[in-house]
């Protein structure tokens, strides 16, 4: 915030000086070669860093929201235009304008180490106590520039899959969005999996489980949220498909062998429903034991309203699905079942991590009902 304030003040001073120049024809005009060279170099760096942070690579402090990308593009775009205009061979500015332009450029350059420090702070490191570390999805490998939104489904040893196979070891299914060209949330994005039959010691080759095309244009498969039905042995992979216009549809595919074969895509009739991302659960405790629950949210930003957390659920092993009433304002939801059968939900709301926990004893009746899955949940901000 402080950096943004400093940048804004310096930019306002530059604009004020540019406007004052119109009424000050006697201002001292200079054209030092150093200014022209530094302005051209800074402009090139601004363009390179902006494209690298928002298109070619994924840098979360910048790329997480479209509004942030737009604000950065506007601020740096104005500066780049001002610098290019000042660097033109036949254009001359007074010394104050050149100094103000250089000041704004310097502030912009000093912001790069600030962004880099944010990346350093948020850069995860492996725990030294981990005995085995493997990178499943690596950008630039298998024909995709970058992988994002990873998830992991664990099918425990002893489970019987839908094809009759009984697992001797934990079956691990890693899933991710495979972004072919760049890190942006739009473009050619497929869903891919890698599978381990030995509890994570070895992994299969990359398997593409979803591609989407509309009017001969490739689209996006995203937000993978798998769930395993221990009673039928079927894996349900909920996800979304979308086109260039960012129209989203919730879809479901299933697998009986937990590996390479998946059913045809089923488009679910729930407008605006976006899944997870993460994984779903099957309730192990009453009430509603055996119920499949997949977290999600209603995408209502396009209508000028806040997104709302919901869940998708099924009481007949995925033959039919229903959605809950909106549970809270937020998106990017995840759920877990507590030992006593209560459901714990985590969600994001306005960049804040919130946790909602079902605590009311009377809510158990809602779980047993086919009309609702939960009532409103109590909201509490997570600290730390």
Short mmCIF file of C-alpha atoms in Angstrom, two decimals:
data_model
loop_
_atom_site.label_atom_id
_atom_site.label_comp_id
_atom_site.label_asym_id
_atom_site.label_seq_id
_atom_site.Cartn_x
_atom_site.Cartn_y
_atom_site.Cartn_z
CA UNK A 1 0.00 0.00 0.00
CA UNK A 2 2.83 2.40 0.89
CA UNK A 3 4.62 1.60 -2.36
CA UNK A 4 1.42 2.19 -4.34
CA UNK A 5 0.91 5.54 -2.58
CA UNK A 6 4.45 6.66 -3.41
CA UNK A 7 4.05 5.61 -7.04
CA UNK A 8 0.72 7.44 -7.30
CA UNK A 9 2.10 10.67 -5.81
CA UNK A 10 5.08 10.64 -8.18
CA UNK A 11 2.79 9.95 -11.16
CA UNK A 12 0.45 12.80 -10.19
CA UNK A 13 3.41 15.18 -9.99
CA UNK A 14 4.49 14.08 -13.46
CA UNK A 15 1.01 14.61 -14.90
CA UNK A 16 0.78 18.02 -13.20
CA UNK A 17 4.10 19.04 -14.69
CA UNK A 18 3.10 17.84 -18.16
CA UNK A 19 -0.10 19.89 -17.94
CA UNK A 20 1.74 22.97 -16.66
CA UNK A 21 4.11 22.75 -19.62
CA UNK A 22 1.27 23.74 -21.94
CA UNK A 23 1.08 27.17 -20.32
CA UNK A 24 4.83 27.60 -19.88
CA UNK A 25 6.38 28.02 -23.32
CA UNK A 26 9.55 29.55 -21.86
CA UNK A 27 10.42 26.49 -19.77
CA UNK A 28 13.94 25.23 -20.14
CA UNK A 29 14.05 22.55 -22.86
CA UNK A 30 16.77 19.89 -22.67
CA UNK A 31 17.49 16.62 -24.43
CA UNK A 32 20.29 14.73 -22.66
CA UNK A 33 21.25 11.48 -24.35
CA UNK A 34 21.32 9.72 -20.97
CA UNK A 35 17.61 10.32 -20.39
CA UNK A 36 16.64 8.96 -23.81
CA UNK A 37 18.71 5.82 -23.39
CA UNK A 38 17.51 5.14 -19.85
CA UNK A 39 13.86 5.76 -20.81
CA UNK A 40 14.03 3.30 -23.71
CA UNK A 41 15.73 0.67 -21.54
CA UNK A 42 13.23 1.11 -18.70
CA UNK A 43 10.28 0.89 -21.10
CA UNK A 44 11.59 -2.37 -22.52
CA UNK A 45 12.10 -3.79 -19.02
CA UNK A 46 8.59 -2.76 -17.97
CA UNK A 47 7.06 -4.58 -20.94
CA UNK A 48 9.19 -7.70 -20.39
CA UNK A 49 8.48 -7.93 -16.66
CA UNK A 50 4.76 -7.31 -17.12
CA UNK A 51 4.39 -10.00 -19.78
CA UNK A 52 6.54 -12.45 -17.84
CA UNK A 53 4.58 -11.89 -14.62
CA UNK A 54 1.11 -12.10 -16.12
CA UNK A 55 1.33 -14.16 -19.31
CA UNK A 56 4.42 -16.32 -19.70
CA UNK A 57 4.86 -17.25 -16.04
CA UNK A 58 2.57 -17.24 -13.02
CA UNK A 59 3.55 -14.77 -10.30
CA UNK A 60 0.81 -14.85 -7.72
CA UNK A 61 1.16 -11.38 -6.13
CA UNK A 62 0.50 -9.91 -9.59
CA UNK A 63 -1.54 -12.51 -11.45
CA UNK A 64 -4.01 -13.67 -8.82
CA UNK A 65 -6.68 -11.10 -9.74
CA UNK A 66 -7.63 -9.56 -13.08
CA UNK A 67 -8.09 -6.22 -11.30
CA UNK A 68 -4.44 -6.27 -10.16
CA UNK A 69 -3.26 -7.05 -13.68
CA UNK A 70 -5.38 -4.20 -15.06
CA UNK A 71 -4.11 -1.72 -12.46
CA UNK A 72 -0.49 -2.68 -13.05
CA UNK A 73 -0.96 -2.51 -16.81
CA UNK A 74 -2.55 0.94 -16.55
CA UNK A 75 0.16 2.30 -14.25
CA UNK A 76 3.09 0.90 -16.18
CA UNK A 77 1.43 1.59 -19.52
CA UNK A 78 1.14 5.29 -18.68
CA UNK A 79 4.78 5.36 -17.63
CA UNK A 80 5.95 3.51 -20.75
CA UNK A 81 4.08 5.94 -23.02
CA UNK A 82 5.50 8.94 -21.17
CA UNK A 83 9.03 7.57 -21.45
CA UNK A 84 8.73 6.71 -25.13
CA UNK A 85 7.31 10.16 -25.87
CA UNK A 86 10.18 11.81 -23.98
CA UNK A 87 12.76 9.65 -25.78
CA UNK A 88 11.64 10.60 -29.30
CA UNK A 89 14.54 12.11 -31.30
CA UNK A 90 12.67 15.30 -32.20
CA UNK A 91 10.90 15.78 -28.91
CA UNK A 92 12.26 17.94 -26.16
CA UNK A 93 11.02 18.36 -22.62
CA UNK A 94 11.95 20.75 -19.88
CA UNK A 95 14.31 19.47 -17.24
CA UNK A 96 11.63 19.16 -14.54
CA UNK A 97 9.52 16.83 -16.70
CA UNK A 98 12.53 14.64 -17.45
CA UNK A 99 13.40 14.43 -13.77
CA UNK A 100 9.82 13.60 -12.77
CA UNK A 101 9.61 10.92 -15.48
CA UNK A 102 12.91 9.46 -14.31
CA UNK A 103 11.65 9.46 -10.72
CA UNK A 104 8.52 7.50 -11.61
CA UNK A 105 10.64 5.08 -13.61
CA UNK A 106 13.01 4.61 -10.68
CA UNK A 107 10.10 3.91 -8.35
CA UNK A 108 8.78 1.33 -10.80
CA UNK A 109 12.18 -0.37 -10.97
CA UNK A 110 12.47 -0.39 -7.17
CA UNK A 111 9.13 -2.20 -7.09
CA UNK A 112 10.63 -5.27 -8.78
CA UNK A 113 12.78 -6.22 -5.73
CA UNK A 114 9.66 -5.69 -3.62
CA UNK A 115 7.70 -8.16 -5.76
CA UNK A 116 10.68 -10.49 -5.70
CA UNK A 117 10.74 -10.39 -1.90
CA UNK A 118 7.06 -11.36 -1.85
CA UNK A 119 7.87 -14.32 -4.07
CA UNK A 120 10.75 -15.28 -1.77
CA UNK A 121 8.52 -15.09 1.31
CA UNK A 122 5.80 -17.20 -0.31
CA UNK A 123 8.17 -19.69 -1.93
CA UNK A 124 7.51 -23.08 -0.33
CA UNK A 125 10.41 -25.28 0.72
CA UNK A 126 10.43 -28.96 1.35
CA UNK A 127 10.53 -30.08 4.97
CA UNK A 128 13.97 -31.44 5.80
CA UNK A 129 12.36 -34.46 7.46
CA UNK A 130 10.75 -35.63 4.21
CA UNK A 131 12.42 -38.80 3.01
CA UNK A 132 11.10 -38.85 -0.55
CA UNK A 133 10.32 -35.82 -2.70
CA UNK A 134 9.14 -36.09 -6.30
CA UNK A 135 8.02 -33.38 -8.71
CA UNK A 136 5.01 -34.76 -10.58
CA UNK A 137 4.15 -31.85 -12.85
CA UNK A 138 7.05 -29.77 -14.15
CA UNK A 139 6.53 -26.77 -16.42
CA UNK A 140 8.02 -27.18 -19.87
CA UNK A 141 7.71 -30.98 -19.75
CA UNK A 142 5.23 -33.10 -21.77
CA UNK A 143 4.23 -30.24 -24.04
CA UNK A 144 2.83 -27.80 -21.45
CA UNK A 145 4.42 -24.51 -20.43
CA UNK A 146 3.12 -24.61 -16.87
CA UNK A 147 1.00 -26.70 -14.52
CA UNK A 148 -1.33 -25.18 -11.95
CA UNK A 149 -4.17 -26.09 -9.56
CA UNK A 150 -2.77 -29.48 -8.50
CA UNK A 151 -4.79 -31.98 -6.50
CA UNK A 152 -4.24 -35.41 -5.00
CA UNK A 153 -6.75 -38.18 -4.38
CA UNK A 154 -5.75 -41.10 -2.15
CA UNK A 155 -7.66 -44.36 -2.51
CA UNK A 156 -6.63 -46.45 0.53
CA UNK A 157 -5.18 -49.93 0.32
CA UNK A 158 -7.84 -52.62 0.66
CA UNK A 159 -10.39 -50.67 -1.34
CA UNK A 160 -12.09 -52.41 -4.23
CA UNK A 161 -12.32 -50.47 -7.47
CA UNK A 162 -15.34 -50.46 -9.74
CA UNK A 163 -13.70 -53.00 -12.04
CA UNK A 164 -13.35 -55.50 -9.19
CA UNK A 165 -9.64 -54.94 -8.51
CA UNK A 166 -8.69 -54.91 -4.82
CA UNK A 167 -5.86 -52.54 -4.01
CA UNK A 168 -2.76 -53.93 -2.29
CA UNK A 169 -1.28 -50.47 -1.78
CA UNK A 170 -2.64 -46.95 -1.62
CA UNK A 171 -3.65 -45.71 -5.06
CA UNK A 172 -2.59 -42.08 -5.55
CA UNK A 173 -4.01 -39.97 -8.35
CA UNK A 174 -2.37 -36.61 -8.97
CA UNK A 175 -4.35 -34.20 -11.12
CA UNK A 176 -3.57 -30.72 -12.42
CA UNK A 177 -4.39 -28.09 -15.00
CA UNK A 178 -1.88 -28.32 -17.86
CA UNK A 179 -1.53 -24.89 -19.47
CA UNK A 180 -0.05 -25.27 -22.93
CA UNK A 181 1.17 -21.76 -23.71
CA UNK A 182 1.26 -19.56 -20.62
CA UNK A 183 0.18 -19.14 -17.01
CA UNK A 184 -3.04 -17.17 -17.58
CA UNK A 185 -6.38 -18.65 -16.53
CA UNK A 186 -7.54 -18.58 -20.15
CA UNK A 187 -6.19 -20.26 -23.24
CA UNK A 188 -5.49 -23.88 -24.06
CA UNK A 189 -5.74 -25.69 -20.72
CA UNK A 190 -6.20 -29.45 -20.32
CA UNK A 191 -6.68 -31.70 -17.31
CA UNK A 192 -3.96 -34.28 -16.76
CA UNK A 193 -3.29 -37.02 -14.24
CA UNK A 194 -0.44 -39.17 -13.01
CA UNK A 195 -1.14 -42.34 -11.05
CA UNK A 196 0.85 -44.31 -8.47
CA UNK A 197 -0.12 -47.90 -7.66
CA UNK A 198 2.52 -48.34 -4.95
CA UNK A 199 1.75 -45.54 -2.53
CA UNK A 200 3.79 -42.88 -4.32
CA UNK A 201 7.05 -44.73 -4.95
CA UNK A 202 6.63 -44.65 -8.73
CA UNK A 203 4.29 -42.80 -11.06
CA UNK A 204 2.73 -43.36 -14.46
CA UNK A 205 3.28 -41.25 -17.52
CA UNK A 206 1.14 -38.15 -18.02
CA UNK A 207 -2.45 -38.95 -18.99
CA UNK A 208 -4.73 -36.29 -20.52
CA UNK A 209 -8.27 -36.81 -19.21
CA UNK A 210 -9.97 -33.65 -20.49
CA UNK A 211 -9.62 -31.36 -23.49
CA UNK A 212 -12.26 -28.87 -24.58
CA UNK A 213 -12.97 -27.33 -27.96
CA UNK A 214 -15.74 -24.99 -29.08
CA UNK A 215 -16.18 -23.68 -32.63
CA UNK A 216 -12.78 -25.11 -33.57
CA UNK A 217 -11.12 -23.16 -30.77
CA UNK A 218 -9.46 -24.89 -27.86
CA UNK A 219 -10.73 -23.93 -24.40
CA UNK A 220 -10.12 -24.77 -20.79
CA UNK A 221 -10.63 -27.76 -18.52
CA UNK A 222 -10.03 -26.65 -14.95
CA UNK A 223 -10.69 -26.80 -11.23
CA UNK A 224 -10.29 -30.58 -10.81
CA UNK A 225 -12.04 -31.87 -7.69
CA UNK A 226 -12.04 -35.69 -7.44
CA UNK A 227 -13.89 -37.90 -4.95
CA UNK A 228 -13.84 -41.67 -4.37
CA UNK A 229 -16.95 -43.73 -3.62
CA UNK A 230 -15.79 -46.57 -1.38
CA UNK A 231 -19.06 -48.46 -1.81
CA UNK A 232 -19.00 -48.62 -5.62
CA UNK A 233 -15.25 -48.22 -6.22
CA UNK A 234 -15.88 -45.40 -8.70
CA UNK A 235 -13.79 -42.24 -8.87
CA UNK A 236 -15.77 -39.09 -9.68
CA UNK A 237 -13.76 -36.25 -11.20
CA UNK A 238 -15.72 -33.00 -11.05
CA UNK A 239 -14.29 -30.11 -13.05
CA UNK A 240 -15.22 -27.17 -15.25
CA UNK A 241 -14.94 -26.46 -18.94
CA UNK A 242 -14.93 -22.93 -20.33
CA UNK A 243 -14.55 -21.02 -23.60
CA UNK A 244 -12.82 -17.82 -24.70
CA UNK A 245 -15.69 -15.74 -23.31
CA UNK A 246 -15.11 -17.28 -19.86
CA UNK A 247 -18.43 -19.09 -19.84
CA UNK A 248 -18.17 -21.99 -17.41
CA UNK A 249 -19.99 -25.31 -17.26
CA UNK A 250 -19.71 -27.89 -14.44
CA UNK A 251 -18.99 -31.39 -15.72
CA UNK A 252 -18.32 -34.86 -14.31
CA UNK A 253 -16.39 -37.87 -15.55
CA UNK A 254 -15.91 -41.19 -13.75
CA UNK A 255 -13.41 -44.02 -13.72
CA UNK A 256 -13.88 -47.61 -12.60
CA UNK A 257 -10.24 -48.60 -12.87
CA UNK A 258 -8.74 -45.49 -11.29
CA UNK A 259 -6.21 -45.12 -14.06
CA UNK A 260 -6.49 -44.44 -17.78
CA UNK A 261 -10.11 -45.00 -18.73
CA UNK A 262 -12.76 -42.39 -18.03
CA UNK A 263 -16.42 -42.07 -18.93
CA UNK A 264 -17.85 -39.60 -21.38
CA UNK A 265 -18.30 -36.08 -20.08
CA UNK A 266 -21.59 -35.30 -18.31
CA UNK A 267 -22.55 -31.64 -18.21
CA UNK A 268 -24.33 -30.89 -14.94
CA UNK A 269 -27.38 -28.56 -14.97
CA UNK A 270 -26.14 -26.08 -12.38
CA UNK A 271 -25.53 -22.62 -13.82
CA UNK A 272 -22.46 -20.81 -12.52
CA UNK A 273 -21.18 -23.72 -10.43
CA UNK A 274 -17.39 -23.85 -10.22
CA UNK A 275 -15.71 -26.65 -8.32
CA UNK A 276 -13.17 -26.65 -5.50
CA UNK A 277 -10.49 -26.90 -6.45
CA UNK A 278 -9.21 -29.68 -4.22
CA UNK A 279 -11.05 -32.90 -3.58
CA UNK A 280 -14.45 -34.12 -2.46
CA UNK A 281 -15.33 -36.57 0.30
CA UNK A 282 -17.68 -39.42 1.09
CA UNK A 283 -19.18 -39.12 4.56
CA UNK A 284 -18.04 -41.87 6.88
CA UNK A 285 -20.27 -40.93 9.80
CA UNK A 286 -23.96 -40.29 10.30
CA UNK A 287 -25.96 -38.31 9.47
CA UNK A 288 -26.12 -39.11 5.75
CA UNK A 289 -23.34 -41.70 5.88
CA UNK A 290 -22.15 -42.57 2.37
CA UNK A 291 -23.08 -39.21 0.88
CA UNK A 292 -20.70 -37.86 -1.76
CA UNK A 293 -19.92 -34.18 -1.22
CA UNK A 294 -17.91 -32.00 -3.61
CA UNK A 295 -17.13 -28.39 -2.65
CA UNK A 296 -17.62 -25.46 -5.01
CA UNK A 297 -18.99 -21.98 -5.38
CA UNK A 298 -21.43 -20.02 -7.51
CA UNK A 299 -19.63 -17.66 -9.89
CA UNK A 300 -21.75 -14.50 -9.64
CA UNK A 301 -19.14 -11.82 -10.33
CA UNK A 302 -20.31 -11.61 -13.93
CA UNK A 303 -23.67 -10.49 -12.56
CA UNK A 304 -22.11 -7.91 -10.26
CA UNK A 305 -22.70 -10.01 -7.14
CA UNK A 306 -20.34 -11.72 -4.72
CA UNK A 307 -19.50 -15.37 -5.24
CA UNK A 308 -21.17 -17.78 -2.83
CA UNK A 309 -19.89 -21.08 -1.46
CA UNK A 310 -22.00 -24.18 -2.14
CA UNK A 311 -21.51 -27.94 -2.28
CA UNK A 312 -22.59 -30.56 -4.78
CA UNK A 313 -23.84 -33.79 -3.24
CA UNK A 314 -25.28 -37.16 -4.16
CA UNK A 315 -27.09 -39.79 -2.11
CA UNK A 316 -27.23 -42.39 -4.89
CA UNK A 317 -23.53 -42.85 -5.69
CA UNK A 318 -23.42 -40.14 -8.33
CA UNK A 319 -26.39 -41.18 -10.41
CA UNK A 320 -28.02 -37.85 -9.59
CA UNK A 321 -26.56 -34.69 -8.10
CA UNK A 322 -27.96 -31.77 -6.15
CA UNK A 323 -26.55 -28.48 -4.93
CA UNK A 324 -26.92 -26.98 -1.49
CA UNK A 325 -28.28 -23.57 -0.78
CA UNK A 326 -25.56 -20.88 -0.71
CA UNK A 327 -23.56 -21.34 2.47
CA UNK A 328 -21.54 -18.15 2.65
CA UNK A 329 -19.91 -15.44 0.58
CA UNK A 330 -16.65 -16.72 -0.86
CA UNK A 331 -15.04 -19.06 -3.33
CA UNK A 332 -12.26 -21.65 -3.72
CA UNK A 333 -13.79 -23.97 -1.16
CA UNK A 334 -12.48 -27.12 0.51
CA UNK A 335 -14.20 -29.47 2.97
CA UNK A 336 -13.37 -32.21 5.46
CA UNK A 337 -15.44 -34.42 7.73
CA UNK A 338 -14.74 -34.29 11.45
CA UNK A 339 -14.76 -37.39 13.64
CA UNK A 340 -18.28 -36.69 14.88
CA UNK A 341 -19.75 -36.31 11.38
CA UNK A 342 -19.69 -32.53 11.21
CA UNK A 343 -18.45 -30.84 8.05
CA UNK A 344 -15.61 -28.32 8.12
CA UNK A 345 -15.36 -25.87 5.23
CA UNK A 346 -12.51 -23.59 4.25
CA UNK A 347 -13.04 -20.84 1.70
CA UNK A 348 -11.55 -17.64 0.36
CA UNK A 349 -13.41 -14.37 0.57
CA UNK A 350 -11.87 -11.14 -0.69
CA UNK A 351 -8.37 -12.66 -0.46
CA UNK A 352 -8.98 -13.73 3.15
CA UNK A 353 -8.89 -17.33 4.27
CA UNK A 354 -12.05 -18.13 6.19
CA UNK A 355 -13.13 -21.29 7.93
CA UNK A 356 -16.72 -22.24 8.45
CA UNK A 357 -17.62 -25.04 10.77
CA UNK A 358 -20.99 -26.69 11.21
CA UNK A 359 -21.54 -26.53 14.95
CA UNK A 360 -25.27 -26.43 15.48
CA UNK A 361 -26.73 -29.79 16.56
CA UNK A 362 -29.86 -29.01 14.57
CA UNK A 363 -27.89 -28.94 11.33
CA UNK A 364 -27.70 -32.73 11.39
CA UNK A 365 -31.27 -32.85 10.23
CA UNK A 366 -30.29 -30.79 7.19
CA UNK A 367 -27.67 -33.39 6.29
CA UNK A 368 -30.25 -36.16 6.35
CA UNK A 369 -32.56 -34.13 4.13
CA UNK A 370 -32.40 -34.29 0.35
CA UNK A 371 -33.42 -30.63 0.13
CA UNK A 372 -30.40 -29.10 1.87
CA UNK A 373 -26.95 -30.20 2.85
CA UNK A 374 -26.21 -27.49 5.36
CA UNK A 375 -27.66 -24.34 6.75
CA UNK A 376 -25.66 -21.17 7.05
CA UNK A 377 -22.30 -21.88 8.61
CA UNK A 378 -20.65 -19.84 11.29
CA UNK A 379 -17.81 -17.73 9.89
CA UNK A 380 -14.46 -17.29 11.63
CA UNK A 381 -11.30 -15.72 10.30
CA UNK A 382 -8.18 -17.87 10.49
CA UNK A 383 -5.20 -16.13 12.04
CA UNK A 384 -1.62 -16.86 11.15
#
